[in-house]
Amino acid sequence: MSKLKVLITREELAAKVKELGQRISKDYEGKELLLVGVLKGGFMFLADLVREITIDVNIDFISCSSYGNSTVSSGIVRILKDIDYDITGKHVLLVEDLIDTGLTLTYLKDLFMAKHCASVKICTILDKPSRRKVDLQVDYQGIIIPDKFVVGYGLDYAEKYRNLPEVYVVEEI
Ligand code: 5GP
Ligand code: MG
Ligand code: MG
């Protein structure tokens, strides 16, 4: 059995999303911005974030999975669904639910850089910097959380709990 304990409320999430949306709108003013949501976990954050962005944007999604154990990132990333756009010359912003080891986004950033876009930056709503295995620049860092397994706001545990509007810590009982 597992029990869920609230770690971050909807109000805290909404305030941070608004702040990030405002920063992004300012920084990318006059530029062609493509937001790439990292599925599945990034879907809820991306949906909220775009409603706080006041400049024109394009939206796309990429879906990837790490090989091996599903709760531990191996760094070997398999693309399950690639983006639909030609991104040559575009400013790409990768939108992620949570950065843990940093291995997934390091791989994705390198992949996008090789496609000759104008720039590739990273935005995440949650970050566990204490777990980092690689040096990764997080351009838009949301809320820093401790080294605990979390669910909700897009994040799952065995594909459950993605729909919860808050972020919870899973406690085994
Ligand atoms: P990384 O490659 O940075 O280690 O993490 C890749 C992905 O693993 C994250 O974007 C997230 O989708 C998933 N992940 C990492 N930590 C957690 C966690 O605490 N809970 C859940 N549900 N997923 C996590
Ligand atoms: Mg993710
Ligand atoms: Mg998952």
PDB file of C-alpha atoms and ligand atoms in Angstrom:
ATOM      1  CA  MET A   1       0.000   0.000   0.000  1.00  0.00           C
ATOM      2  CA  SER A   2       1.183   3.524  -0.611  1.00  0.00           C
ATOM      3  CA  LYS A   3       0.063   6.746   1.023  1.00  0.00           C
ATOM      4  CA  LEU A   4       0.333  10.188  -0.563  1.00  0.00           C
ATOM      5  CA  LYS A   5       1.438  13.285   1.322  1.00  0.00           C
ATOM      6  CA  VAL A   6       1.135  16.772  -0.232  1.00  0.00           C
ATOM      7  CA  LEU A   7       4.521  18.343  -0.959  1.00  0.00           C
ATOM      8  CA  ILE A   8       3.553  21.238  -3.244  1.00  0.00           C
ATOM      9  CA  THR A   9       0.075  22.785  -3.379  1.00  0.00           C
ATOM     10  CA  ARG A  10      -1.807  23.950  -6.476  1.00  0.00           C
ATOM     11  CA  GLU A  11      -1.292  27.561  -5.388  1.00  0.00           C
ATOM     12  CA  GLU A  12       2.498  27.154  -5.160  1.00  0.00           C
ATOM     13  CA  LEU A  13       2.560  25.466  -8.568  1.00  0.00           C
ATOM     14  CA  ALA A  14       0.356  28.153 -10.128  1.00  0.00           C
ATOM     15  CA  ALA A  15       2.525  30.975  -8.750  1.00  0.00           C
ATOM     16  CA  LYS A  16       5.727  29.400 -10.092  1.00  0.00           C
ATOM     17  CA  VAL A  17       4.166  28.637 -13.491  1.00  0.00           C
ATOM     18  CA  LYS A  18       3.038  32.250 -13.786  1.00  0.00           C
ATOM     19  CA  GLU A  19       6.512  33.550 -12.903  1.00  0.00           C
ATOM     20  CA  LEU A  20       8.151  31.247 -15.478  1.00  0.00           C
ATOM     21  CA  GLY A  21       5.606  32.203 -18.148  1.00  0.00           C
ATOM     22  CA  GLN A  22       6.319  35.881 -17.612  1.00  0.00           C
ATOM     23  CA  ARG A  23      10.089  35.372 -17.804  1.00  0.00           C
ATOM     24  CA  ILE A  24       9.796  33.305 -20.978  1.00  0.00           C
ATOM     25  CA  SER A  25       7.486  35.870 -22.617  1.00  0.00           C
ATOM     26  CA  LYS A  26      10.023  38.602 -21.923  1.00  0.00           C
ATOM     27  CA  ASP A  27      13.127  36.623 -22.922  1.00  0.00           C
ATOM     28  CA  TYR A  28      11.702  35.354 -26.240  1.00  0.00           C
ATOM     29  CA  GLU A  29       9.957  38.562 -27.329  1.00  0.00           C
ATOM     30  CA  GLY A  30      10.365  38.951 -31.116  1.00  0.00           C
ATOM     31  CA  LYS A  31      11.747  35.409 -31.525  1.00  0.00           C
ATOM     32  CA  GLU A  32      10.222  32.273 -33.017  1.00  0.00           C
ATOM     33  CA  LEU A  33       9.695  30.031 -30.007  1.00  0.00           C
ATOM     34  CA  LEU A  34       8.856  26.344 -30.150  1.00  0.00           C
ATOM     35  CA  LEU A  35       7.897  24.736 -26.859  1.00  0.00           C
ATOM     36  CA  VAL A  36       8.570  21.002 -26.804  1.00  0.00           C
ATOM     37  CA  GLY A  37       6.767  19.164 -24.020  1.00  0.00           C
ATOM     38  CA  VAL A  38       8.463  16.001 -22.803  1.00  0.00           C
ATOM     39  CA  LEU A  39       5.741  13.344 -22.548  1.00  0.00           C
ATOM     40  CA  LYS A  40       4.118  11.992 -20.680  1.00  0.00           C
ATOM     41  CA  GLY A  41       4.935  13.808 -17.450  1.00  0.00           C
ATOM     42  CA  GLY A  42       5.352  17.269 -18.976  1.00  0.00           C
ATOM     43  CA  PHE A  43       1.809  17.510 -20.378  1.00  0.00           C
ATOM     44  CA  MET A  44       0.184  19.266 -17.426  1.00  0.00           C
ATOM     45  CA  PHE A  45       2.967  21.785 -16.852  1.00  0.00           C
ATOM     46  CA  LEU A  46       3.108  22.624 -20.566  1.00  0.00           C
ATOM     47  CA  ALA A  47      -0.679  23.158 -20.671  1.00  0.00           C
ATOM     48  CA  ASP A  48      -0.510  25.526 -17.699  1.00  0.00           C
ATOM     49  CA  LEU A  49       2.678  27.256 -18.852  1.00  0.00           C
ATOM     50  CA  VAL A  50       1.419  28.188 -22.330  1.00  0.00           C
ATOM     51  CA  ARG A  51      -1.557  29.950 -20.764  1.00  0.00           C
ATOM     52  CA  GLU A  52       0.870  32.218 -18.893  1.00  0.00           C
ATOM     53  CA  ILE A  53       2.906  33.025 -22.028  1.00  0.00           C
ATOM     54  CA  THR A  54       1.852  36.203 -23.790  1.00  0.00           C
ATOM     55  CA  ILE A  55       3.882  35.923 -27.026  1.00  0.00           C
ATOM     56  CA  ASP A  56       3.109  33.693 -30.050  1.00  0.00           C
ATOM     57  CA  VAL A  57       4.494  30.186 -29.675  1.00  0.00           C
ATOM     58  CA  ASN A  58       4.423  26.853 -31.472  1.00  0.00           C
ATOM     59  CA  ILE A  59       3.830  23.704 -29.447  1.00  0.00           C
ATOM     60  CA  ASP A  60       5.097  20.196 -30.046  1.00  0.00           C
ATOM     61  CA  PHE A  61       5.786  17.063 -28.027  1.00  0.00           C
ATOM     62  CA  ILE A  62       8.444  14.434 -27.775  1.00  0.00           C
ATOM     63  CA  SER A  63       8.058  11.147 -25.969  1.00  0.00           C
ATOM     64  CA  CYS A  64      11.002   9.200 -24.688  1.00  0.00           C
ATOM     65  CA  SER A  65      11.795   6.467 -22.232  1.00  0.00           C
ATOM     66  CA  SER A  66      14.891   5.317 -20.417  1.00  0.00           C
ATOM     67  CA  TYR A  67      15.801   1.690 -20.798  1.00  0.00           C
ATOM     68  CA  GLY A  68      15.823  -0.481 -17.704  1.00  0.00           C
ATOM     69  CA  ASN A  69      14.250   0.103 -14.317  1.00  0.00           C
ATOM     70  CA  SER A  70      11.450   2.649 -14.609  1.00  0.00           C
ATOM     71  CA  THR A  71      12.261   4.557 -11.413  1.00  0.00           C
ATOM     72  CA  VAL A  72      15.978   4.910 -12.195  1.00  0.00           C
ATOM     73  CA  SER A  73      17.213   6.789 -15.241  1.00  0.00           C
ATOM     74  CA  SER A  74      19.827   4.863 -17.211  1.00  0.00           C
ATOM     75  CA  GLY A  75      20.832   7.732 -19.461  1.00  0.00           C
ATOM     76  CA  ILE A  76      20.100   5.638 -22.520  1.00  0.00           C
ATOM     77  CA  VAL A  77      17.092   7.352 -24.014  1.00  0.00           C
ATOM     78  CA  ARG A  78      14.786   5.875 -26.602  1.00  0.00           C
ATOM     79  CA  ILE A  79      12.603   8.246 -28.640  1.00  0.00           C
ATOM     80  CA  LEU A  80       9.037   6.873 -28.753  1.00  0.00           C
ATOM     81  CA  LYS A  81       7.519   9.881 -30.533  1.00  0.00           C
ATOM     82  CA  ASP A  82       9.588  12.533 -32.266  1.00  0.00           C
ATOM     83  CA  ILE A  83       8.532  16.134 -32.909  1.00  0.00           C
ATOM     84  CA  ASP A  84       6.538  16.961 -36.051  1.00  0.00           C
ATOM     85  CA  TYR A  85       8.110  20.352 -36.872  1.00  0.00           C
ATOM     86  CA  ASP A  86      11.179  21.255 -38.879  1.00  0.00           C
ATOM     87  CA  ILE A  87      13.088  23.084 -36.165  1.00  0.00           C
ATOM     88  CA  THR A  88      15.900  24.552 -38.240  1.00  0.00           C
ATOM     89  CA  GLY A  89      16.436  28.122 -37.056  1.00  0.00           C
ATOM     90  CA  LYS A  90      13.809  27.892 -34.301  1.00  0.00           C
ATOM     91  CA  HIS A  91      14.343  28.698 -30.630  1.00  0.00           C
ATOM     92  CA  VAL A  92      13.499  25.478 -28.814  1.00  0.00           C
ATOM     93  CA  LEU A  93      12.466  25.326 -25.174  1.00  0.00           C
ATOM     94  CA  LEU A  94      12.238  21.823 -23.703  1.00  0.00           C
ATOM     95  CA  VAL A  95       9.461  21.634 -21.105  1.00  0.00           C
ATOM     96  CA  GLU A  96       9.934  18.909 -18.512  1.00  0.00           C
ATOM     97  CA  ASP A  97       8.105  17.772 -15.373  1.00  0.00           C
ATOM     98  CA  LEU A  98      11.130  16.991 -13.236  1.00  0.00           C
ATOM     99  CA  ILE A  99      14.899  16.876 -13.571  1.00  0.00           C
ATOM    100  CA  ASP A 100      16.494  14.163 -11.481  1.00  0.00           C
ATOM    101  CA  THR A 101      19.890  12.836 -12.634  1.00  0.00           C
ATOM    102  CA  GLY A 102      19.764  15.173 -15.647  1.00  0.00           C
ATOM    103  CA  LEU A 103      20.585  12.342 -18.024  1.00  0.00           C
ATOM    104  CA  THR A 104      17.350  12.512 -20.041  1.00  0.00           C
ATOM    105  CA  LEU A 105      17.582  16.229 -20.732  1.00  0.00           C
ATOM    106  CA  THR A 106      21.300  16.097 -21.473  1.00  0.00           C
ATOM    107  CA  TYR A 107      20.507  13.538 -24.160  1.00  0.00           C
ATOM    108  CA  LEU A 108      17.543  15.525 -25.526  1.00  0.00           C
ATOM    109  CA  LYS A 109      19.436  18.808 -25.544  1.00  0.00           C
ATOM    110  CA  ASP A 110      22.316  17.269 -27.524  1.00  0.00           C
ATOM    111  CA  LEU A 111      19.814  15.724 -29.930  1.00  0.00           C
ATOM    112  CA  PHE A 112      18.142  19.088 -30.610  1.00  0.00           C
ATOM    113  CA  MET A 113      21.440  20.985 -30.872  1.00  0.00           C
ATOM    114  CA  ALA A 114      22.473  18.589 -33.643  1.00  0.00           C
ATOM    115  CA  LYS A 115      19.355  19.621 -35.596  1.00  0.00           C
ATOM    116  CA  HIS A 116      20.621  23.182 -36.074  1.00  0.00           C
ATOM    117  CA  CYS A 117      18.006  25.123 -34.174  1.00  0.00           C
ATOM    118  CA  ALA A 118      18.762  28.721 -33.162  1.00  0.00           C
ATOM    119  CA  SER A 119      18.918  27.804 -29.463  1.00  0.00           C
ATOM    120  CA  VAL A 120      17.928  25.012 -27.085  1.00  0.00           C
ATOM    121  CA  LYS A 121      16.979  25.810 -23.494  1.00  0.00           C
ATOM    122  CA  ILE A 122      15.465  23.881 -20.632  1.00  0.00           C
ATOM    123  CA  CYS A 123      12.455  24.626 -18.465  1.00  0.00           C
ATOM    124  CA  THR A 124      11.293  22.364 -15.640  1.00  0.00           C
ATOM    125  CA  ILE A 125       8.614  22.784 -13.010  1.00  0.00           C
ATOM    126  CA  LEU A 126      10.398  20.527 -10.480  1.00  0.00           C
ATOM    127  CA  ASP A 127      14.094  19.978  -9.860  1.00  0.00           C
ATOM    128  CA  LYS A 128      16.065  17.624  -7.614  1.00  0.00           C
ATOM    129  CA  PRO A 129      19.571  19.129  -7.950  1.00  0.00           C
ATOM    130  CA  SER A 130      20.937  16.876  -5.186  1.00  0.00           C
ATOM    131  CA  ARG A 131      20.460  13.875  -7.513  1.00  0.00           C
ATOM    132  CA  ARG A 132      22.368  15.271 -10.498  1.00  0.00           C
ATOM    133  CA  LYS A 133      24.835  12.948 -12.255  1.00  0.00           C
ATOM    134  CA  VAL A 134      25.771  15.362 -15.033  1.00  0.00           C
ATOM    135  CA  ASP A 135      26.375  19.076 -15.208  1.00  0.00           C
ATOM    136  CA  LEU A 136      23.241  20.460 -16.861  1.00  0.00           C
ATOM    137  CA  GLN A 137      22.231  24.090 -17.260  1.00  0.00           C
ATOM    138  CA  VAL A 138      18.592  24.520 -16.240  1.00  0.00           C
ATOM    139  CA  ASP A 139      17.580  27.830 -17.796  1.00  0.00           C
ATOM    140  CA  TYR A 140      14.121  28.055 -16.226  1.00  0.00           C
ATOM    141  CA  GLN A 141      14.146  26.250 -12.909  1.00  0.00           C
ATOM    142  CA  GLY A 142      10.826  25.787 -11.162  1.00  0.00           C
ATOM    143  CA  ILE A 143      10.593  24.478  -7.611  1.00  0.00           C
ATOM    144  CA  ILE A 144      13.521  22.714  -5.950  1.00  0.00           C
ATOM    145  CA  ILE A 145      12.427  19.551  -4.129  1.00  0.00           C
ATOM    146  CA  PRO A 146      14.239  17.068  -1.851  1.00  0.00           C
ATOM    147  CA  ASP A 147      15.397  13.607  -2.924  1.00  0.00           C
ATOM    148  CA  LYS A 148      11.978  11.939  -2.591  1.00  0.00           C
ATOM    149  CA  PHE A 149       9.887  10.077  -5.159  1.00  0.00           C
ATOM    150  CA  VAL A 150       6.987  12.331  -6.116  1.00  0.00           C
ATOM    151  CA  VAL A 151       3.755  11.960  -8.089  1.00  0.00           C
ATOM    152  CA  GLY A 152       0.975  14.191  -9.367  1.00  0.00           C
ATOM    153  CA  TYR A 153       0.919  17.209 -11.688  1.00  0.00           C
ATOM    154  CA  GLY A 154       1.788  14.917 -14.611  1.00  0.00           C
ATOM    155  CA  LEU A 155       4.126  12.596 -12.711  1.00  0.00           C
ATOM    156  CA  ASP A 156       3.190   8.940 -12.285  1.00  0.00           C
ATOM    157  CA  TYR A 157       3.802   5.900 -10.166  1.00  0.00           C
ATOM    158  CA  ALA A 158       3.145   2.881 -12.409  1.00  0.00           C
ATOM    159  CA  GLU A 159       1.070   5.197 -14.685  1.00  0.00           C
ATOM    160  CA  LYS A 160      -1.178   6.292 -11.816  1.00  0.00           C
ATOM    161  CA  TYR A 161      -1.630   9.732 -10.194  1.00  0.00           C
ATOM    162  CA  ARG A 162      -0.730  11.866 -13.245  1.00  0.00           C
ATOM    163  CA  ASN A 163      -4.073  13.675 -12.949  1.00  0.00           C
ATOM    164  CA  LEU A 164      -3.577  14.931  -9.385  1.00  0.00           C
ATOM    165  CA  PRO A 165      -3.371  18.745  -9.289  1.00  0.00           C
ATOM    166  CA  GLU A 166      -0.800  18.836  -6.460  1.00  0.00           C
ATOM    167  CA  VAL A 167       2.618  17.202  -6.075  1.00  0.00           C
ATOM    168  CA  TYR A 168       2.752  14.380  -3.524  1.00  0.00           C
ATOM    169  CA  VAL A 169       5.455  12.296  -1.889  1.00  0.00           C
ATOM    170  CA  VAL A 170       4.744   8.560  -2.021  1.00  0.00           C
ATOM    171  CA  GLU A 171       5.130   6.892   1.344  1.00  0.00           C
ATOM    172  CA  GLU A 172       5.017   3.119   1.553  1.00  0.00           C
ATOM    173  CA  ILE A 173       2.912   1.866   4.468  1.00  0.00           C
TER     174      ILE A 173
HETATM  175  P1  5GP B   1      16.434  12.124 -15.142  1.00  0.00           P
HETATM  176  O1  5GP B   1      16.854  11.617 -16.490  1.00  0.00           O
HETATM  177  O2  5GP B   1      16.728  13.580 -14.936  1.00  0.00           O
HETATM  178  O3  5GP B   1      17.052  11.279 -14.053  1.00  0.00           O
HETATM  179  O4  5GP B   1      14.874  11.917 -14.976  1.00  0.00           O
HETATM  180  C1  5GP B   1      14.061  11.625 -16.048  1.00  0.00           C
HETATM  181  C2  5GP B   1      12.602  11.536 -15.708  1.00  0.00           C
HETATM  182  O5  5GP B   1      12.369  10.530 -14.713  1.00  0.00           O
HETATM  183  C3  5GP B   1      11.949  12.766 -15.133  1.00  0.00           C
HETATM  184  O6  5GP B   1      11.667  13.740 -16.080  1.00  0.00           O
HETATM  185  C4  5GP B   1      10.674  12.165 -14.593  1.00  0.00           C
HETATM  186  O7  5GP B   1       9.727  12.019 -15.636  1.00  0.00           O
HETATM  187  C5  5GP B   1      11.173  10.827 -14.064  1.00  0.00           C
HETATM  188  N1  5GP B   1      11.388  10.984 -12.617  1.00  0.00           N
HETATM  189  C6  5GP B   1      12.505  11.371 -11.956  1.00  0.00           C
HETATM  190  N2  5GP B   1      12.281  11.482 -10.633  1.00  0.00           N
HETATM  191  C7  5GP B   1      10.959  11.167 -10.455  1.00  0.00           C
HETATM  192  C8  5GP B   1      10.079  11.133  -9.307  1.00  0.00           C
HETATM  193  O8  5GP B   1      10.422  11.438  -8.160  1.00  0.00           O
HETATM  194  N3  5GP B   1       8.789  10.767  -9.557  1.00  0.00           N
HETATM  195  C9  5GP B   1       8.312  10.432 -10.789  1.00  0.00           C
HETATM  196  N4  5GP B   1       7.035  10.095 -10.902  1.00  0.00           N
HETATM  197  N5  5GP B   1       9.110  10.475 -11.893  1.00  0.00           N
HETATM  198  C10 5GP B   1      10.403  10.845 -11.718  1.00  0.00           C
HETATM  199 MG    MG B   2       9.878  13.667 -17.452  1.00  0.00          MG
HETATM  200 MG    MG B   3       7.356   7.834 -15.063  1.00  0.00          MG
END
